[in-house]
Coordinates of C-alpha atoms in Angstrom, one line a residue:
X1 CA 18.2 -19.4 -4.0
X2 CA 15.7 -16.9 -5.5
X3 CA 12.3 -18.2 -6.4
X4 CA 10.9 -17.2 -9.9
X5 CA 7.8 -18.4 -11.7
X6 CA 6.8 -18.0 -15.5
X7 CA 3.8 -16.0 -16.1
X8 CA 3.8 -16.3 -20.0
X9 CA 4.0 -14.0 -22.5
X10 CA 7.2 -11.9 -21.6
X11 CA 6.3 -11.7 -18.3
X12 CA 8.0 -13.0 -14.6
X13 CA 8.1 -12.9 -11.2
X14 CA 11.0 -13.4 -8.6
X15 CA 10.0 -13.3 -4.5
X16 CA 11.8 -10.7 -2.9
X17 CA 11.6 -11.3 1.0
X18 CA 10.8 -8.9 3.6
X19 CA 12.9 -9.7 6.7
X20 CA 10.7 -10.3 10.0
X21 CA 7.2 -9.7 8.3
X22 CA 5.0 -12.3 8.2
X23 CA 4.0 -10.9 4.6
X24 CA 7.2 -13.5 3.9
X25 CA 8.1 -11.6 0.2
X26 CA 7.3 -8.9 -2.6
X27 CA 6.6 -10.2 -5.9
X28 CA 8.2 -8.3 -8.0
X29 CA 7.4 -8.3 -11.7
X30 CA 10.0 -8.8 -14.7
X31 CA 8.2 -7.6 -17.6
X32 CA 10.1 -8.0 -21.1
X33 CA 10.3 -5.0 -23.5
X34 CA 12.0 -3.7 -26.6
X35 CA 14.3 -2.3 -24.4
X36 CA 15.3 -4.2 -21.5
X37 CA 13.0 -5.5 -18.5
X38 CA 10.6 -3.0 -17.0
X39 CA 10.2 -4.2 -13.0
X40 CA 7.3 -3.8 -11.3
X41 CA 8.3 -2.8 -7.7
X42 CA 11.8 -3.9 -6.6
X43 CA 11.6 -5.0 -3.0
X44 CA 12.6 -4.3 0.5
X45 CA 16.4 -2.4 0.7
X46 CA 18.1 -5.3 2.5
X47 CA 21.1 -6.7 1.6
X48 CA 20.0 -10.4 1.6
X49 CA 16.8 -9.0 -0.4
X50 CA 19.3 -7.5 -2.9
X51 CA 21.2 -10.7 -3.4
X52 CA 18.1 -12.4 -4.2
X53 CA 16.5 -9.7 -6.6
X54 CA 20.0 -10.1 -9.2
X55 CA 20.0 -14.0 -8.4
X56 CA 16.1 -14.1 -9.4
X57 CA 17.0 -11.4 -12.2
X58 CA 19.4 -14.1 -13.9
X59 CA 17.3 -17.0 -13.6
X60 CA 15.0 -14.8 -15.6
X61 CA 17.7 -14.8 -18.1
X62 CA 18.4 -11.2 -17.4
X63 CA 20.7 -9.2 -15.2
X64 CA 20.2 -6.3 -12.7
X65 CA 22.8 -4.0 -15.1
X66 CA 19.5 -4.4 -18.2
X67 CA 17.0 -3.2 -16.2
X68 CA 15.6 -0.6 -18.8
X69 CA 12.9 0.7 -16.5
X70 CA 11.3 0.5 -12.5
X71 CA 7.5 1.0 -12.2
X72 CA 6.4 1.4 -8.2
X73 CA 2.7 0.7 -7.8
X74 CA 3.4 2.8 -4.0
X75 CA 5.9 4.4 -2.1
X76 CA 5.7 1.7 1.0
X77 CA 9.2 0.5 1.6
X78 CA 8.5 -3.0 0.9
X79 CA 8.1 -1.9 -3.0
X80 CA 10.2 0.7 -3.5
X81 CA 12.8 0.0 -1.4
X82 CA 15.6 -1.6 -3.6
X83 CA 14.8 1.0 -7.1
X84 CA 17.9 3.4 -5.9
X85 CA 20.2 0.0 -6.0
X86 CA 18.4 -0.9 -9.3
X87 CA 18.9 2.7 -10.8
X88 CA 22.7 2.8 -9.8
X89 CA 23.5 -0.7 -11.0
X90 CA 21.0 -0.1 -14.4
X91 CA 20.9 3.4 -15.6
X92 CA 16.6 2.8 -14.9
X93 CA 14.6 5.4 -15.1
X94 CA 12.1 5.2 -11.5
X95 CA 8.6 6.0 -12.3
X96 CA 6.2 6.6 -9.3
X97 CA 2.6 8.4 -8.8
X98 CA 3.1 12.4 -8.2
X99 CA 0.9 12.0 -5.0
X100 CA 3.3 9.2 -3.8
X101 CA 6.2 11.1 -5.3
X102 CA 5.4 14.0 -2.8
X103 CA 5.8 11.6 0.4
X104 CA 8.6 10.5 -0.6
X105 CA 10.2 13.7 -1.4
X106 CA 8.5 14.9 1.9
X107 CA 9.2 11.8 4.1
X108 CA 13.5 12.9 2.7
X109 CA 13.5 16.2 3.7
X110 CA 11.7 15.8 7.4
X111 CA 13.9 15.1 10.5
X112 CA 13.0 11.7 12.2
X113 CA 12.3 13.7 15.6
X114 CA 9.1 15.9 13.5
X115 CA 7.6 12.3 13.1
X116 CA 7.8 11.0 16.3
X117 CA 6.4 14.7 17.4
X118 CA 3.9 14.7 14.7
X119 CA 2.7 11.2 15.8
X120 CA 3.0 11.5 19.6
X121 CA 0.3 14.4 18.6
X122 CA -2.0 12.0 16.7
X123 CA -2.2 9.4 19.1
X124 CA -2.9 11.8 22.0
X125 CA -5.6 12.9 19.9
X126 CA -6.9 9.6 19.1
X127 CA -7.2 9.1 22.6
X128 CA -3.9 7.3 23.4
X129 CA -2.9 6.5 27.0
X130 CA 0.5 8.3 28.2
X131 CA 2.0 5.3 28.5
X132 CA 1.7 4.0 24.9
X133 CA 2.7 7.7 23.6
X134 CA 5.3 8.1 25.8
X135 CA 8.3 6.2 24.0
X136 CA 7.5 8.3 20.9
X137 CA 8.7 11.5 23.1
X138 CA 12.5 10.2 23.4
X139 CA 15.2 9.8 20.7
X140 CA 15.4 6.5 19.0
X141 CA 19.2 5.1 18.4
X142 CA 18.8 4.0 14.9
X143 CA 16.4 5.6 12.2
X144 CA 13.2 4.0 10.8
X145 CA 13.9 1.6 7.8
X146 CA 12.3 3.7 4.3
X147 CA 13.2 6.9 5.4
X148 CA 15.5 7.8 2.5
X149 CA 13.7 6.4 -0.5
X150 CA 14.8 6.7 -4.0
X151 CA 13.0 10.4 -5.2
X152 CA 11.4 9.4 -8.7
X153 CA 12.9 10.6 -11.8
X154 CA 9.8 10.1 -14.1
X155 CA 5.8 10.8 -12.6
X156 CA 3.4 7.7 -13.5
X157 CA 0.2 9.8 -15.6
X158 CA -2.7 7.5 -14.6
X159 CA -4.6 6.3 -17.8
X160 CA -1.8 6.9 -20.0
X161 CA 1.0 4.0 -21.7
X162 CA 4.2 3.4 -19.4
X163 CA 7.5 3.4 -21.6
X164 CA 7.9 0.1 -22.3
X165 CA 8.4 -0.5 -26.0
X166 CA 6.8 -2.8 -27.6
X167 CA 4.0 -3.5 -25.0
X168 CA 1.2 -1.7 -23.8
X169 CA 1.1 -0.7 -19.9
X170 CA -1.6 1.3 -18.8
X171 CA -1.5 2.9 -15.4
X172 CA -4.8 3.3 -13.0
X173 CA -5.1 5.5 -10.6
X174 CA -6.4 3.3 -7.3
X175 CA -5.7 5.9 -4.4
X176 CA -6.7 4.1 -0.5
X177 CA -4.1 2.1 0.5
X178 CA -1.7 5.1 -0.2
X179 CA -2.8 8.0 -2.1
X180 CA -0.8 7.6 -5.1
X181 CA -1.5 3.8 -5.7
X182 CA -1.5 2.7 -8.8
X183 CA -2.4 -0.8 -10.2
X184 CA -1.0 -1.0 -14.2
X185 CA -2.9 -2.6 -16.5
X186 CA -1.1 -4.9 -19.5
X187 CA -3.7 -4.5 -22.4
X188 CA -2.4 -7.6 -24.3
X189 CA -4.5 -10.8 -24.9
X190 CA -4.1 -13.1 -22.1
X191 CA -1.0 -15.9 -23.0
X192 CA -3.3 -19.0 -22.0
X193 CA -6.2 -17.1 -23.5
X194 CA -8.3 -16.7 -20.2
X195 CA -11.7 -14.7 -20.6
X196 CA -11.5 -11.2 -19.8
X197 CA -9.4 -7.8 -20.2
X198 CA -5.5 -8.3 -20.3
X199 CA -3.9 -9.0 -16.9
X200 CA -3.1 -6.3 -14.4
X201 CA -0.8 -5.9 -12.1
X202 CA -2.6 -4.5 -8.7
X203 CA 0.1 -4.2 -6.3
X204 CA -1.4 -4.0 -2.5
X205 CA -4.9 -3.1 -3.9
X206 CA -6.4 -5.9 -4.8
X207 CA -4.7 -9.1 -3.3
X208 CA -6.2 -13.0 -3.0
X209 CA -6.9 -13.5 0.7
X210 CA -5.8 -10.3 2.8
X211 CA -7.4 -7.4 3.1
X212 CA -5.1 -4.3 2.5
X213 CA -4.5 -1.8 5.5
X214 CA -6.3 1.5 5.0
X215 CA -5.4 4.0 7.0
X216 CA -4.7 7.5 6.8
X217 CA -2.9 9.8 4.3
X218 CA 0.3 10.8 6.8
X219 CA 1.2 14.9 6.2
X220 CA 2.4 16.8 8.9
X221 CA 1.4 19.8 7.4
X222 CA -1.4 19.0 5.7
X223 CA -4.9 19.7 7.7
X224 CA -7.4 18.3 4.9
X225 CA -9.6 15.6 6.3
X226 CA -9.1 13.0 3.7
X227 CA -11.2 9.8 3.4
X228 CA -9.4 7.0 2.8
X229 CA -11.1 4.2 2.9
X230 CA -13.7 5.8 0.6
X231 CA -10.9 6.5 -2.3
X232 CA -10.3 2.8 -1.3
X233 CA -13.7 1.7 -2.0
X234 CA -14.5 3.5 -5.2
X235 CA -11.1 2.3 -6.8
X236 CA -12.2 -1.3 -5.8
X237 CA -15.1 -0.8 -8.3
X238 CA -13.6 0.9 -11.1
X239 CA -11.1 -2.5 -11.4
X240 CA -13.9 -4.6 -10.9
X241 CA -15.6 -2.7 -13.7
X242 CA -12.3 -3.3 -15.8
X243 CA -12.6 -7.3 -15.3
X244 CA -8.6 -8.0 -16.4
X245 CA -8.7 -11.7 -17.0
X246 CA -5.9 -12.4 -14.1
X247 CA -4.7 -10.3 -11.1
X248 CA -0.8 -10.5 -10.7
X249 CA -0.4 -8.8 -7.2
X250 CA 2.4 -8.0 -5.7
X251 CA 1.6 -10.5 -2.4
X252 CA 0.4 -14.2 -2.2
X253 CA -0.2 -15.3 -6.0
X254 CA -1.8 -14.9 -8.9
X255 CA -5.5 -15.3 -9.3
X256 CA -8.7 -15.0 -11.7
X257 CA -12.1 -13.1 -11.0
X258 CA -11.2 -10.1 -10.1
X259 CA -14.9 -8.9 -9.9
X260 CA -15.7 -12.0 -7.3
X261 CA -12.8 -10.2 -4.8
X262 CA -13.7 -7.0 -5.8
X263 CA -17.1 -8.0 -4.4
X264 CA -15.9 -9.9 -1.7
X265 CA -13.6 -6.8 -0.1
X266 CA -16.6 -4.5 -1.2
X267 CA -19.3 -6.2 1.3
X268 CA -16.2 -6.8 3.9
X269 CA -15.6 -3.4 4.6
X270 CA -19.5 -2.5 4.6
X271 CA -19.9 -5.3 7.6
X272 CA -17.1 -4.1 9.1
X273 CA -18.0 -0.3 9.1
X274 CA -21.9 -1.4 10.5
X275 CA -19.8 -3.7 13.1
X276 CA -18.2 -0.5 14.2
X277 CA -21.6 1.5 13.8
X278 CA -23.0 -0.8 16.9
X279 CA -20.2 -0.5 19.0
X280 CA -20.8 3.2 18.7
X281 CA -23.8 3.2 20.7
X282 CA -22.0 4.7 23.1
X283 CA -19.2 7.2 22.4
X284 CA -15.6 6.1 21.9
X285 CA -12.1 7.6 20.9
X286 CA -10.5 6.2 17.9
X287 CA -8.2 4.6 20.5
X288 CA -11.0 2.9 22.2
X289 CA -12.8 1.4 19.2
X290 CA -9.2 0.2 17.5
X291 CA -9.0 -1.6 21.2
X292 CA -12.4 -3.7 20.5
X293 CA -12.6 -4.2 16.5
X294 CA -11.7 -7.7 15.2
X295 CA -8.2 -8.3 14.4
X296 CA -6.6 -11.0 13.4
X297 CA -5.2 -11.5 17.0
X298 CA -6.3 -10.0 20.3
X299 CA -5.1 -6.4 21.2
X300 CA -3.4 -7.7 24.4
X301 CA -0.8 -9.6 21.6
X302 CA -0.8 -6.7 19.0
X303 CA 2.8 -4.9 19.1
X304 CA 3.6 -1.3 19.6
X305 CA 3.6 -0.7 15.5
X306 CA 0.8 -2.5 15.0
X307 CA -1.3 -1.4 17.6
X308 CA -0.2 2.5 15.8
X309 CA -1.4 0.8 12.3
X310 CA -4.9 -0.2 13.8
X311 CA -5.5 3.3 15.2
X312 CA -5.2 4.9 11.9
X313 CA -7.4 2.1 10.5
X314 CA -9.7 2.7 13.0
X315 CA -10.0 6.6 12.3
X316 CA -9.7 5.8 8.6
X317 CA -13.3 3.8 9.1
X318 CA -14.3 6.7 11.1
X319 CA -14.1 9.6 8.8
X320 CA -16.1 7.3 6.1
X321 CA -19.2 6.6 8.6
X322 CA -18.9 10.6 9.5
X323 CA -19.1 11.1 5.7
X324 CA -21.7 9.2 5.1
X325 CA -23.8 10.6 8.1
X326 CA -23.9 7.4 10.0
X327 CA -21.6 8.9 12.8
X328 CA -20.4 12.1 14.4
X329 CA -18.3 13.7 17.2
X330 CA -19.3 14.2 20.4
X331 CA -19.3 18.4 21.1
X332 CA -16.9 19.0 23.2
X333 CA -15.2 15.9 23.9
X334 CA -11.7 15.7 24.9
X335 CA -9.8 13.6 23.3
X336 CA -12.7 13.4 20.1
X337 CA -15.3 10.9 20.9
X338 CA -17.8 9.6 18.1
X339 CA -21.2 8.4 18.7
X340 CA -23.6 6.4 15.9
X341 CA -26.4 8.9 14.5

């Protein structure tokens, strides 16, 4: 039994679960247009997910074969999982950011076995100990769910109109959370007449009560020392500049005040990152400072992946205190220590 809810004005949302994540669903969006529905993400590619996208679909009053168009705020598997299904069943065109685009493509073309080389690396780097690298040094049986996502067949052109006729959806650029984010922003007047700009759908960036991961841009062959959490930060401000009258994200529910959470996240990650600034009174790996920052559980009870998210995190807070001169390496440490300026 799909859930769906009416957001007004041509536009709904059916819950697409996520199997064993306590995320629980996607919220995909069904957005009416001259030619068909236009989704908004599509959902995680798992067969029970499937069913329930086309069973949501026709409560909508649609079905999965009139789906005109498919616009992916990110590449993250839980979004853009289901658009190949969509595309074969529709005809859809798949629209997604070129900076997204490119993992995608890249993430298709590299073996599994570079990844778990490429991140066996990382972690050592961070300061990982053998026996957490270790596993990522022998062949896994089955592949990593995500690793053949749909490749695009349209580029999103931030601050330019999406092709859906007869509405107007703008897409924003709102790099952090992945580096081709994109939150899109419907410039119509609100249905219930709420104060404020249109409504906007934000996707991962800006959600009600959780705080999105930020961690690193992942490229193998890439050696540009990216900042993350500051592209994070400054697209925080530009939508609470752009004060849509409601948020429609892609997790939890809908919500007003955009400018409130914008402000809320803002001075979150500025207590965190001066949290982190006094444990670095003394010099610690990224490992050893993901092992004493708050989480919403002690590390002891953090599992493997998520212990691998929290590192990036960790190193993603990192580079922003080391651009902002509030931290640096320690010369000649082995793995990279920081230390608080």
């Amino acid at each position: 039994m799909a859930t769906t809810f009416d957001h007004g004005g041509g536009v709904r949302s059916v819950a697409v679960p996520i199997p064993d994540n306590p995320l629980g669903h996607t919220l995909v969006y069904v957005v009416e247009s001259d030619r068909g529905p236009v989704l908004v993400d599509t959902g995680w590619d798992d067969p029970g997910s499937w069913d329930t996208l086309v069973a949501g679909l026709a409560a909508c009053g649609t079905a999965v074969g009139e789906v005109y168009g498919v616009v992916v705020t990110h590449h993250h598997p839980d979004h853009h999982g289901l658009s190949a299904r969509v595309r074969e069943a529709s005809g859809a065109w798949v629209a997604l950011h070129p900076a997204d685009a490119a993992i995608v493509r890249r993430t298709r073309e590299t073996p599994p076995e570079r990844w778990y080389t490429y991140m066996a690396a990382k972690l050592t780097a961070a300061g990982a100990p053998e026996t957490h690298v270790a596993p990522l040094r022998t062949p896994r049986p089955r592949p990593l769910p995500g690793l053949s996502p749909a490749l695009p067949d349209r580029e999103i052109v931030p601050g330019e109109l999406l092709d859906l006729p007869g509405r107007r959806l703008r897409a924003i650029w709102t790099p952090g959370h992945t580096p081709g984010h994109v939150c899109l922003h419907l410039e119509e007047e609100h249905p219930a007449r709420l104060t404020g700009h249109g409504r906007l759908f934000s996707g991962d960036h800006l959600l009600p009560g959780i705080t999105p991961h930020i961690g690193l841009y992942e490229d193998p062959d890439d050696t540009t020392v990216t900042d993350p959490l500051g592209d994070y930060l400054d697209s925080l401000e530009r939508i609470g500049r752009l004060a849509p009258a409601e948020v429609l994200p892609a997790h939890e529910h809908n919500f007003t005040d955009a400018p409130g959470r914008v402000r809320e996240l803002l001075d979150h990650h500025e207590e965190r990152l001066a949290g982190l600034l006094a444990l670095l009174a003394e010099p610690l790996t990224a490992w050893q400072l993901a092992t004493r920052m708050e989480w919403n559980r002690p590390w002891e009870q953090i599992p493997y992946g998520s212990r691998n998210i929290a590192v990036s995190e960790a190193e993603a807070h990192l580079r922003r205190l080391v651009k902002q001169g509030r931290a640096e390496a320690v010369t000649g440490s082995e793995p990279v220590a920081y230390m608080a300026v």
